[in-house]
Amino acid sequence: MTSTDPGPLRPTRQRRAVAEALASFADFRSAQEIHDLLRQRGEKVGLATVYRTLQKLADAGEVDMLRSEDGEAVYRRCSESHHHHLVCRHCGATVEVEGPAVERWTRSMAAEHGYADVSHTLEIFGSCPACS
Amino acid sequence: MTSTDPGPLRPTRQRRAVAEALASFADFRSAQEIHDLLRQRGEKVGLATVYRTLQKLADAGEVDMLRSEDGEAVYRRCSESHHHHLVCRHCGATVEVEGPAVERWTRSMAAEHGYADVSHTLEIFGSCPACS
DNA sequence: GGGCGATTGAGAATCATTGTCAAATGCCTC
DNA sequence: GAGGCATTTGACAATGATTCTCAATCGCCC
């Protein structure tokens, strides 16, 4: 089944460390940056473990994952409801935005062309007030 | 200066080959797939050249470039107006969609938070009629 | 035809991400 | 609290896309 089997997911020291690292950031960070932060804090966590943990958190919907323009995966803790991001392309400052208009629009576009089981990705980039 | 003068862009055999390859596809292809096609056709074009050419075409706005879910860059020739894509996640069939609603929405979201110089990316994924 | 800068190609180099597999750990049962 | 066992971890190799290097070629203009 594609329906996610919740699975056990044991709370280990490493997983807690990654979760805390995420909590200390306000914007998107790559797995490598998170790994570096943990290193500096003295937490010993393997890089592969950071990747694995981030993926699981993303699957569980506890963090957002998106691709920066050069294709690198970046993560950020987030509210649980469906939303999108307004990201400053200079400093990375991020605002969560949402609105039924887009959701409705994507759904109707998909329906119009007979597409089922629809999902979408939407990110907005710009210069934040501080960087303009 | 960072602002690079576009420059002439010489029409070479290789660039023509890549352009023709793109013309023969209706959906998104990776640089590697395009390179393979050229190989099969007997055209001798280096992989690095295919990458370079695709990037230039994308910069010039003659092709669309987007990232598949696993971060790979994929390209497709496209109409010139601003639009988005409805992509079948099984077979890759693509439909170009557009609508002022989203454009308006993203602009107003950005304005509301004081962001300037706004751009956005939006892709819709689903199962096309043939794959459902 | 010649000059010359743009372009190409082959392969090395980079770099994020994933796979491997033995060792370590968390949890459950007794 | 000890033992059994599946999950998780970590160090490092492997993968795979993309970029870099640089000498050889090519296209354009005179």
Coordinates of C-alpha atoms (C1' of nucleotides) in Angstrom, one line a residue:
Chain A
M1 CA 0.0 0.0 0.0
T2 CA 1.1 3.5 -0.6
S3 CA -0.7 4.6 2.5
T4 CA 2.1 5.3 5.0
D5 CA 2.6 2.7 7.6
P6 CA 3.5 4.9 10.6
G7 CA 6.1 2.4 11.7
P8 CA 7.8 2.4 15.1
L9 CA 10.3 5.3 14.7
R10 CA 12.4 5.1 17.8
P11 CA 13.3 8.3 19.6
T12 CA 17.1 8.1 19.7
R13 CA 19.6 10.7 20.8
Q14 CA 20.5 11.4 17.2
R15 CA 16.9 12.0 16.1
R16 CA 16.4 14.3 19.0
A17 CA 19.5 16.2 18.1
V18 CA 18.4 16.7 14.5
A19 CA 15.0 17.9 15.6
E20 CA 16.5 20.4 18.0
A21 CA 18.9 21.7 15.3
L22 CA 15.9 22.3 13.0
A23 CA 14.1 24.1 15.8
S24 CA 17.0 26.5 16.1
F25 CA 16.6 27.6 12.4
A26 CA 14.0 29.9 11.0
D27 CA 14.9 29.3 7.4
F28 CA 15.8 26.5 5.0
R29 CA 19.0 24.5 5.6
S30 CA 20.7 21.7 3.8
A31 CA 21.5 18.4 5.4
Q32 CA 25.1 19.2 5.3
E33 CA 24.6 22.5 7.1
I34 CA 22.6 20.8 9.8
H35 CA 25.3 18.1 10.1
D36 CA 27.9 20.8 10.6
L37 CA 25.9 22.6 13.2
L38 CA 25.6 19.4 15.2
R39 CA 29.3 18.8 14.9
Q40 CA 30.0 22.3 16.3
R41 CA 27.7 21.7 19.1
G42 CA 29.7 18.6 20.0
E43 CA 26.9 16.2 19.1
K44 CA 28.3 13.3 17.3
V45 CA 25.9 12.3 14.5
G46 CA 26.8 10.7 11.2
L47 CA 26.1 12.4 8.0
A48 CA 24.1 9.5 6.7
T49 CA 22.0 9.5 9.8
V50 CA 21.2 13.2 9.3
Y51 CA 20.0 12.5 5.8
R52 CA 18.0 9.5 6.9
T53 CA 16.4 11.4 9.7
L54 CA 15.5 14.4 7.6
Q55 CA 13.9 12.2 5.0
K56 CA 11.8 10.5 7.6
L57 CA 10.8 13.8 9.1
A58 CA 9.8 15.0 5.7
D59 CA 7.8 11.9 5.0
A60 CA 6.0 12.3 8.3
G61 CA 5.2 15.9 7.3
E62 CA 7.1 17.3 10.3
V63 CA 9.4 19.3 8.1
D64 CA 9.2 20.9 4.7
M65 CA 11.7 19.9 2.0
L66 CA 12.2 21.8 -1.1
R67 CA 14.9 22.1 -3.8
S68 CA 17.0 25.2 -4.0
E69 CA 17.7 26.5 -7.4
D70 CA 20.8 24.5 -7.8
G71 CA 19.0 21.3 -7.0
E72 CA 20.2 20.9 -3.4
A73 CA 17.6 19.6 -0.9
V74 CA 16.9 22.0 1.9
Y75 CA 14.8 21.5 5.0
R76 CA 12.9 23.5 7.6
R77 CA 10.5 22.8 10.4
C78 CA 7.0 24.0 9.6
S79 CA 3.4 24.3 10.6
E80 CA 1.4 21.2 9.8
S81 CA -1.2 22.6 7.4
H82 CA -0.6 22.7 3.7
H83 CA 1.2 25.9 2.7
H84 CA 3.8 27.4 0.4
H85 CA 6.8 29.7 0.9
L86 CA 7.8 33.2 0.1
V87 CA 11.6 33.1 0.2
C88 CA 14.1 35.9 0.0
R89 CA 16.6 35.0 -2.7
H90 CA 19.3 37.1 -1.0
C91 CA 19.1 36.3 2.7
G92 CA 16.8 33.3 2.7
A93 CA 14.2 34.8 5.0
T94 CA 11.1 32.7 4.7
V95 CA 7.4 33.4 5.1
E96 CA 4.7 30.7 5.0
V97 CA 1.8 31.7 2.9
E98 CA -1.4 29.9 2.1
G99 CA -4.6 30.5 0.3
P100 CA -7.5 28.6 -1.1
A101 CA -7.3 30.4 -4.4
V102 CA -4.2 28.5 -5.6
E103 CA -5.4 25.2 -4.2
R104 CA -8.7 25.6 -6.0
W105 CA -7.0 26.7 -9.2
T106 CA -4.6 23.7 -9.4
R107 CA -7.3 21.3 -8.7
S108 CA -9.5 22.7 -11.4
M109 CA -6.7 22.8 -13.9
A110 CA -6.0 19.1 -13.2
A111 CA -9.6 18.2 -13.4
E112 CA -10.0 20.0 -16.7
H113 CA -7.3 17.8 -18.2
G114 CA -8.5 14.6 -16.6
Y115 CA -5.5 14.3 -14.2
A116 CA -6.2 12.5 -10.9
D117 CA -4.3 12.1 -7.6
V118 CA -3.0 15.7 -7.8
S119 CA -0.3 17.4 -5.9
H120 CA 1.7 20.5 -6.6
T121 CA 4.8 22.5 -5.6
L122 CA 4.8 26.3 -5.5
E123 CA 7.5 28.6 -4.2
I124 CA 7.7 32.3 -4.5
F125 CA 11.1 34.1 -4.7
G126 CA 11.8 37.7 -4.2
S127 CA 13.7 40.4 -2.2
C128 CA 12.5 40.8 1.3
P129 CA 12.1 44.3 2.8
A130 CA 15.4 44.2 4.5
C131 CA 17.3 43.3 1.3
S132 CA 15.5 45.5 -1.2
Chain B
M1 CA 30.2 43.1 -13.8
T2 CA 27.9 40.3 -13.1
S3 CA 25.6 41.4 -15.9
T4 CA 27.0 39.4 -18.8
D5 CA 26.5 40.7 -22.2
P6 CA 24.4 38.0 -23.9
G7 CA 26.9 37.8 -26.7
P8 CA 26.4 36.4 -30.2
L9 CA 25.9 32.7 -29.6
R10 CA 27.2 31.0 -32.7
P11 CA 25.0 28.6 -34.5
T12 CA 27.1 25.4 -34.6
R13 CA 26.3 21.9 -35.7
Q14 CA 26.1 20.8 -32.1
R15 CA 23.7 23.5 -31.0
R16 CA 21.4 22.8 -33.9
A17 CA 21.4 19.1 -33.0
V18 CA 20.4 19.8 -29.5
A19 CA 17.6 22.2 -30.6
E20 CA 16.3 19.5 -33.0
A21 CA 16.4 16.9 -30.4
L22 CA 14.3 19.1 -28.1
A23 CA 11.9 19.7 -30.9
S24 CA 11.3 16.0 -31.2
F25 CA 10.1 15.6 -27.6
A26 CA 6.8 16.6 -26.2
D27 CA 7.7 16.2 -22.6
F28 CA 10.6 16.9 -20.2
R29 CA 13.9 15.1 -20.7
S30 CA 17.2 15.2 -18.8
A31 CA 20.5 16.3 -20.4
Q32 CA 21.6 12.7 -20.3
E33 CA 18.6 11.5 -22.2
I34 CA 19.1 14.1 -24.9
H35 CA 22.7 13.2 -25.1
D36 CA 21.8 9.5 -25.6
L37 CA 19.3 10.4 -28.3
L38 CA 21.9 12.3 -30.2
R39 CA 24.3 9.4 -29.9
Q40 CA 21.7 7.0 -31.4
R41 CA 21.0 9.3 -34.2
G42 CA 24.7 9.2 -35.0
E43 CA 25.3 12.9 -34.1
K44 CA 28.5 13.2 -32.2
V45 CA 28.0 15.7 -29.4
G46 CA 29.9 15.7 -26.2
L47 CA 27.9 15.5 -22.9
A48 CA 29.4 18.6 -21.6
T49 CA 28.3 20.5 -24.7
V50 CA 24.8 19.2 -24.3
Y51 CA 24.8 20.6 -20.7
R52 CA 26.2 23.9 -21.8
T53 CA 23.8 24.3 -24.6
L54 CA 20.8 23.5 -22.6
Q55 CA 21.8 26.0 -20.0
K56 CA 22.2 28.7 -22.5
L57 CA 18.8 27.9 -24.1
A58 CA 17.2 28.0 -20.7
D59 CA 18.9 31.3 -19.9
A60 CA 17.6 32.6 -23.2
G61 CA 14.1 31.5 -22.3
E62 CA 13.9 29.2 -25.3
V63 CA 13.4 26.1 -23.2
D64 CA 11.8 25.4 -19.8
M65 CA 14.0 23.9 -17.1
L66 CA 12.6 22.4 -14.0
R67 CA 13.7 19.9 -11.3
S68 CA 12.2 16.5 -11.2
E69 CA 11.3 15.2 -7.7
D70 CA 14.8 13.7 -7.3
G71 CA 16.5 16.9 -8.1
E72 CA 17.5 16.1 -11.7
A73 CA 17.3 19.0 -14.1
V74 CA 14.9 18.3 -17.0
Y75 CA 14.3 20.4 -20.1
R76 CA 11.6 20.9 -22.7
R77 CA 11.0 23.4 -25.5
C78 CA 8.1 25.6 -24.7
S79 CA 5.9 28.4 -25.8
E80 CA 7.2 31.8 -25.0
S81 CA 4.6 33.1 -22.7
H82 CA 4.8 32.6 -18.9
H83 CA 3.0 29.3 -18.0
H84 CA 3.2 26.3 -15.7
H85 CA 3.1 22.6 -16.2
L86 CA 0.7 19.8 -15.4
V87 CA 2.9 16.7 -15.4
C88 CA 1.9 13.0 -15.2
R89 CA 4.1 11.5 -12.6
H90 CA 3.9 8.1 -14.3
C91 CA 4.4 8.7 -18.0
G92 CA 5.7 12.3 -18.0
A93 CA 3.0 13.6 -20.3
T94 CA 2.9 17.3 -19.9
V95 CA 0.3 20.0 -20.4
E96 CA 1.0 23.7 -20.3
V97 CA -1.4 25.6 -18.2
E98 CA -1.7 29.2 -17.3
G99 CA -4.1 31.5 -15.6
P100 CA -4.1 35.0 -14.2
A101 CA -5.4 33.8 -10.9
V102 CA -2.1 32.4 -9.7
E103 CA -0.1 35.2 -11.0
R104 CA -2.3 37.6 -9.2
W105 CA -2.2 35.6 -6.0
T106 CA 1.6 35.3 -5.9
R107 CA 2.0 39.0 -6.6
S108 CA -0.4 40.0 -3.8
M109 CA 1.2 37.6 -1.3
A110 CA 4.6 39.0 -2.1
A111 CA 3.3 42.6 -1.8
E112 CA 1.6 41.9 1.4
H113 CA 4.9 40.9 3.0
G114 CA 6.9 43.6 1.3
Y115 CA 8.8 41.4 -1.1
A116 CA 10.0 42.9 -4.3
D117 CA 11.3 41.6 -7.6
V118 CA 9.1 38.5 -7.4
S119 CA 9.2 35.3 -9.4
H120 CA 7.7 31.9 -8.7
T121 CA 7.8 28.3 -9.6
L122 CA 4.7 26.1 -9.8
E123 CA 4.3 22.6 -11.0
I124 CA 1.3 20.3 -10.7
F125 CA 1.8 16.6 -10.6
G126 CA -0.9 13.9 -11.1
S127 CA -1.9 10.9 -13.0
C128 CA -3.0 11.6 -16.6
P129 CA -6.1 10.0 -18.0
A130 CA -4.1 7.3 -19.8
C131 CA -2.3 6.2 -16.6
S132 CA -5.2 6.5 -14.1
Chain C
dG1 C1' 43.3 32.3 -46.9
dG2 C1' 44.4 34.0 -42.2
dG3 C1' 43.6 35.5 -37.7
dC4 C1' 41.4 35.0 -33.5
dG5 C1' 38.1 34.4 -30.1
dA6 C1' 34.2 31.2 -29.3
dT7 C1' 33.3 26.4 -28.9
dT8 C1' 34.0 21.6 -28.4
dG9 C1' 35.3 17.1 -26.4
dA10 C1' 37.3 13.6 -23.3
dG11 C1' 38.0 12.8 -19.1
dA12 C1' 39.1 14.3 -14.5
dA13 C1' 37.1 16.6 -10.6
dT14 C1' 33.2 17.9 -7.5
dC15 C1' 29.7 17.2 -4.6
dA16 C1' 25.3 15.8 -2.8
dT17 C1' 23.1 11.8 -1.8
dT18 C1' 22.6 6.7 -1.1
dG19 C1' 24.2 2.0 -0.2
dT20 C1' 26.7 -1.4 2.7
dC21 C1' 27.3 -4.0 6.7
dA22 C1' 29.1 -4.9 11.1
dA23 C1' 28.6 -2.9 15.7
dA24 C1' 25.7 -0.5 19.0
dT25 C1' 21.3 0.6 21.0
dG26 C1' 16.3 0.8 22.5
dC27 C1' 12.5 -1.8 23.8
dC28 C1' 10.0 -5.8 25.3
dT29 C1' 9.6 -10.0 27.9
dC30 C1' 10.7 -12.8 31.7
Chain D
dG1 C1' 17.8 -6.5 35.9
dA2 C1' 19.3 -9.7 32.0
dG3 C1' 18.6 -11.5 27.4
dG4 C1' 16.9 -11.5 22.7
dC5 C1' 16.0 -9.2 18.7
dA6 C1' 14.8 -5.8 15.4
dT7 C1' 16.0 -1.1 14.5
dT8 C1' 19.4 2.3 14.1
dT9 C1' 23.9 4.1 13.6
dG10 C1' 28.4 5.3 11.5
dA11 C1' 32.4 5.1 8.6
dC12 C1' 33.3 4.7 4.2
dA13 C1' 32.6 3.2 -0.5
dA14 C1' 29.7 3.8 -4.4
dT15 C1' 26.8 6.3 -7.4
dG16 C1' 25.4 9.7 -10.5
dA17 C1' 24.6 14.3 -12.1
dT18 C1' 26.9 18.3 -13.2
dT19 C1' 31.0 21.2 -13.8
dC20 C1' 35.8 22.1 -14.8
dT21 C1' 40.1 21.9 -17.6
dC22 C1' 42.6 22.9 -21.5
dA23 C1' 44.4 21.7 -25.9
dA24 C1' 42.4 21.1 -30.5
dT25 C1' 38.8 22.8 -33.7
dC26 C1' 35.6 25.7 -35.8
dG27 C1' 33.0 29.8 -37.5
dC28 C1' 33.1 34.4 -38.7
dC29 C1' 35.0 38.5 -40.6
dC30 C1' 38.5 40.9 -43.3

